[in-house]
Amino acid sequence: MTNALNRRGFLAAGAASAGALAAGSAKAANPFEPKEWGQFLGAGVDDEPYGTPSEYEAHVIRRNVPWLTADSVSSINFTPLADLEGFITPNGLHFERHHGGRAIVDPAEHRLMIHGLVDKPLVFSLDDLKRLPSISRFYFIECAANGGMEWRGAQLNGCQFTHGMVSCVQYTGVKLSTLMEMVGAKPNGKWVLAEGADAAGMNRSIPMEKIMDDCMIAWAQNGEALRPGQGYPMRLVVPGFEGNMWVKWIRRLEIGDMPWFAREETSKYTDLLEDGRARMFTWVQDCNSVITRPSPEKPWLDRKGFHMISGLAWSGRGSVKGVDISLDGGNNWIPADLEGPVMPKCLTRFNLPFDWQGQEMLIQSRAYDDTGYVQPTFAQNRAVRGVNSIYHNNSVHTWHIKPDGRVENVQLV
Ligand SMILES: Nc1nc2c(c(=O)[nH]1)N[C@H]1C(S)=C(S)[C@@H](COP(=O)(O)O)O[C@H]1N2
Ligand SMILES: [Mo]
């Protein structure tokens, strides 16, 4: 029933499609004809002290949706998932979500204070933190509103907009358990209020259990200092939990015996149900996935034959265990290959070689994690949640592949 290929079949189909390219493309009639760049000396090594992408990659940028928010200061931009390879998000393409704009913080003047139910309140500079034992870990971060526009129906034509509020980098920083040990957090200190130094003064209550488990104060991502948009000089990393709790430009951690819900963002980050009640404390980002190629941005226009169906899966509860692909709107499923390393609370790439002969298809990916949780359909999510939600949409997503190779965002009811 399918044209999914095993490794051997893919090699045969791949060879055929490479041959067809050389013969069929007029532009590349003689690929060995001398080119300008082979005849003149290039720029020297002092030309660009901090490297930037090729000018031919100028379309690979973050984008925002102007009608989504009242202004661009309290707004969001999206990672161009369709153009990325592997599972790491380059720093310049990491999505940004600010409530009060991007703060420019001088690290020499910035401090992190830890106080409240502690034996010894402490104030740390960036240099103080960097002297402590540090770790480097790969984690995804996802805004709770990722996919939120899709609750009532297919909206924007592109996986950048349907799923681009997720990014994944390697963070370097100090474990919060180390800092809690230094200040001597008291046994009745069950909650931690995290507060940012930006104009929004973002703050969230986080259970001490999570803080001690795997939270970090990070000062670097992907090997270099955090970018200003990601909270330079330091941010809170709350692996697997909604992005809103990952306070940027973090300046204060207060330890208390009760949460501060009434005065902070938790009251806003809830999911309004049909009957008017709200679903709260939905901190974990449940298992989710998206096919990034083909997608509206990466249509299969150019040719029939071998293609790679490729995408990203993640789970805030642990590791991605598997991803199944449907080519017929969810009736039949084929297991995709996971591309290692597969790490907990981290993006995982999946691939499925495919021989496309111009057939119309409704393609979907459905991920499951190592807790046994399976990504639900829109119908399953709506049965429990209704359509008033903004947050936490992890429904199985559908791309409609047209006979001419164009790809459209659709929803099946
Ligand atoms: N201080 C501060 N921290 C913040 C925010 C903010 O506006 N101010 N936005 C939060 C939200 S809603 C999200 S989704 C993440 C986004 O992190 P990013 O901009 O690095 O992608 O940061 C969180 N931390
Ligand atoms: Mo967010």
Short mmCIF file of C-alpha atoms in Angstrom, two decimals, residues 15-182:
data_model
loop_
_atom_site.label_atom_id
_atom_site.label_comp_id
_atom_site.label_asym_id
_atom_site.label_seq_id
_atom_site.Cartn_x
_atom_site.Cartn_y
_atom_site.Cartn_z
CA ALA A 15 20.80 6.84 -7.91
CA ALA A 16 18.07 7.19 -10.53
CA SER A 17 17.07 10.63 -9.26
CA ALA A 18 20.68 11.92 -9.21
CA GLY A 19 21.16 10.87 -12.85
CA ALA A 20 17.92 12.52 -13.86
CA LEU A 21 19.02 15.80 -12.28
CA ALA A 22 22.20 16.10 -14.38
CA ALA A 23 20.38 15.31 -17.61
CA GLY A 24 17.19 17.24 -16.93
CA SER A 25 18.34 20.57 -15.53
CA ALA A 26 19.12 23.13 -18.25
CA LYS A 27 20.82 25.54 -15.84
CA ALA A 28 23.45 22.99 -14.90
CA ALA A 29 24.14 21.87 -18.49
CA ASN A 30 27.86 21.83 -17.85
CA PRO A 31 28.51 21.92 -14.13
CA PHE A 32 32.26 22.18 -14.73
CA GLU A 33 32.13 25.42 -16.75
CA PRO A 34 34.47 27.98 -15.06
CA LYS A 35 32.65 30.11 -12.51
CA GLU A 36 33.40 33.63 -11.29
CA TRP A 37 34.27 32.41 -7.81
CA GLY A 38 36.93 30.14 -9.19
CA GLN A 39 38.73 32.88 -11.06
CA PHE A 40 39.16 35.66 -8.51
CA LEU A 41 40.65 35.66 -5.05
CA GLY A 42 38.13 35.58 -2.22
CA ALA A 43 37.94 37.68 0.92
CA GLY A 44 40.70 37.36 3.51
CA VAL A 45 40.44 35.88 6.97
CA ASP A 46 40.17 39.33 8.58
CA ASP A 47 37.07 40.10 6.55
CA GLU A 48 34.45 38.80 8.99
CA PRO A 49 35.55 38.48 12.65
CA TYR A 50 32.23 36.92 13.60
CA GLY A 51 30.96 34.62 10.84
CA THR A 52 27.54 34.88 9.22
CA PRO A 53 25.60 32.54 6.90
CA SER A 54 26.05 32.55 3.11
CA GLU A 55 24.15 35.28 1.29
CA TYR A 56 22.33 32.48 -0.52
CA GLU A 57 20.74 31.47 2.78
CA ALA A 58 19.18 34.89 3.36
CA HIS A 59 15.68 33.36 3.39
CA VAL A 60 16.51 31.25 6.46
CA ILE A 61 15.34 33.67 9.11
CA ARG A 62 13.01 33.96 12.08
CA ARG A 63 9.65 35.42 11.17
CA ASN A 64 6.79 36.85 13.19
CA VAL A 65 3.07 37.11 12.51
CA PRO A 66 2.15 40.80 12.77
CA TRP A 67 -1.58 40.23 13.43
CA LEU A 68 -0.92 37.79 16.27
CA THR A 69 -0.01 40.40 18.88
CA ALA A 70 -0.77 44.08 19.37
CA ASP A 71 2.88 45.06 18.90
CA SER A 72 6.26 43.46 18.23
CA VAL A 73 7.64 44.21 21.71
CA SER A 74 5.39 41.80 23.58
CA SER A 75 5.43 39.21 20.84
CA ILE A 76 7.04 36.12 19.37
CA ASN A 77 9.09 35.11 16.37
CA PHE A 78 9.35 31.59 14.98
CA THR A 79 12.25 29.26 14.17
CA PRO A 80 12.43 28.24 10.46
CA LEU A 81 12.19 24.51 11.20
CA ALA A 82 11.93 23.45 7.55
CA ASP A 83 15.42 24.77 6.80
CA LEU A 84 17.20 23.14 9.73
CA GLU A 85 19.09 19.84 9.80
CA GLY A 86 19.79 17.54 12.71
CA PHE A 87 18.29 18.68 16.01
CA ILE A 88 20.30 21.76 17.06
CA THR A 89 18.90 25.25 16.55
CA PRO A 90 21.59 27.77 15.54
CA ASN A 91 21.70 30.66 18.00
CA GLY A 92 20.65 33.26 15.44
CA LEU A 93 17.51 31.27 14.56
CA HIS A 94 16.32 30.48 18.10
CA PHE A 95 12.70 31.64 18.50
CA GLU A 96 12.20 34.62 20.78
CA ARG A 97 9.30 35.35 23.09
CA HIS A 98 9.41 38.56 25.09
CA HIS A 99 6.73 40.22 27.22
CA GLY A 100 8.59 43.50 27.52
CA GLY A 101 11.03 43.48 24.61
CA ARG A 102 14.60 42.22 24.43
CA ALA A 103 16.51 43.54 27.46
CA ILE A 104 20.15 44.58 26.99
CA VAL A 105 21.81 43.70 30.29
CA ASP A 106 25.37 44.65 31.28
CA PRO A 107 26.83 41.53 32.91
CA ALA A 108 29.16 43.65 35.05
CA GLU A 109 26.12 45.16 36.78
CA HIS A 110 23.83 42.15 36.73
CA ARG A 111 23.33 40.04 39.86
CA LEU A 112 21.36 36.91 40.79
CA MET A 113 20.00 37.00 44.34
CA ILE A 114 18.84 33.84 46.12
CA HIS A 115 16.91 34.46 49.34
CA GLY A 116 13.81 33.55 51.36
CA LEU A 117 13.72 30.31 53.32
CA VAL A 118 17.49 29.81 53.30
CA ASP A 119 20.27 29.68 55.89
CA LYS A 120 22.41 32.16 53.99
CA PRO A 121 21.03 34.46 51.27
CA LEU A 122 23.61 34.96 48.49
CA VAL A 123 24.13 37.32 45.58
CA PHE A 124 26.02 36.01 42.53
CA SER A 125 27.67 37.86 39.66
CA LEU A 126 28.15 36.09 36.33
CA ASP A 127 31.81 35.52 37.20
CA ASP A 128 30.80 34.04 40.58
CA LEU A 129 28.60 31.50 38.76
CA LYS A 130 31.24 30.64 36.18
CA ARG A 131 33.66 29.61 38.93
CA LEU A 132 31.27 26.88 40.10
CA PRO A 133 31.14 23.31 38.72
CA SER A 134 29.22 23.54 35.44
CA ILE A 135 27.46 21.10 33.12
CA SER A 136 26.43 21.16 29.45
CA ARG A 137 23.10 19.60 28.41
CA PHE A 138 20.93 19.43 25.28
CA TYR A 139 17.30 20.48 25.83
CA PHE A 140 14.41 21.73 23.74
CA ILE A 141 12.43 24.79 24.84
CA GLU A 142 8.85 25.19 23.64
CA CYS A 143 6.45 28.06 24.25
CA ALA A 144 3.16 26.75 25.66
CA ALA A 145 1.45 28.63 22.80
CA ASN A 146 3.22 26.59 20.10
CA GLY A 147 0.51 25.42 17.68
CA GLY A 148 -2.02 27.56 19.55
CA MET A 149 -3.31 29.21 16.37
CA GLU A 150 -4.41 25.79 15.08
CA TRP A 151 -6.93 24.97 17.83
CA ARG A 152 -9.91 26.15 15.77
CA GLY A 153 -8.66 24.99 12.39
CA ALA A 154 -5.70 25.11 10.01
CA GLN A 155 -4.29 28.64 10.00
CA LEU A 156 -0.94 29.45 8.52
CA ASN A 157 0.74 27.66 5.68
CA GLY A 158 4.14 26.72 7.01
CA CYS A 159 5.70 24.62 9.76
CA GLN A 160 7.61 27.73 10.82
CA PHE A 161 4.26 29.10 12.02
CA THR A 162 2.47 25.91 13.07
CA HIS A 163 5.41 24.59 15.15
CA GLY A 164 8.27 27.14 15.17
CA MET A 165 7.93 28.12 18.84
CA VAL A 166 10.32 25.30 19.65
CA SER A 167 14.12 25.34 19.59
CA CYS A 168 16.85 23.05 20.90
CA VAL A 169 20.36 23.96 21.99
CA GLN A 170 23.16 22.80 24.25
CA TYR A 171 23.05 24.80 27.48
CA THR A 172 26.04 25.35 29.74
CA GLY A 173 25.58 26.50 33.29
CA VAL A 174 25.36 25.54 36.92
CA LYS A 175 22.82 23.11 38.36
CA LEU A 176 20.35 24.81 40.65
CA SER A 177 20.83 22.01 43.17
CA THR A 178 24.40 23.30 43.58
CA LEU A 179 23.16 26.84 44.29
CA MET A 180 20.44 25.58 46.66
CA GLU A 181 23.11 23.71 48.60
CA MET A 182 25.22 26.88 48.83
#
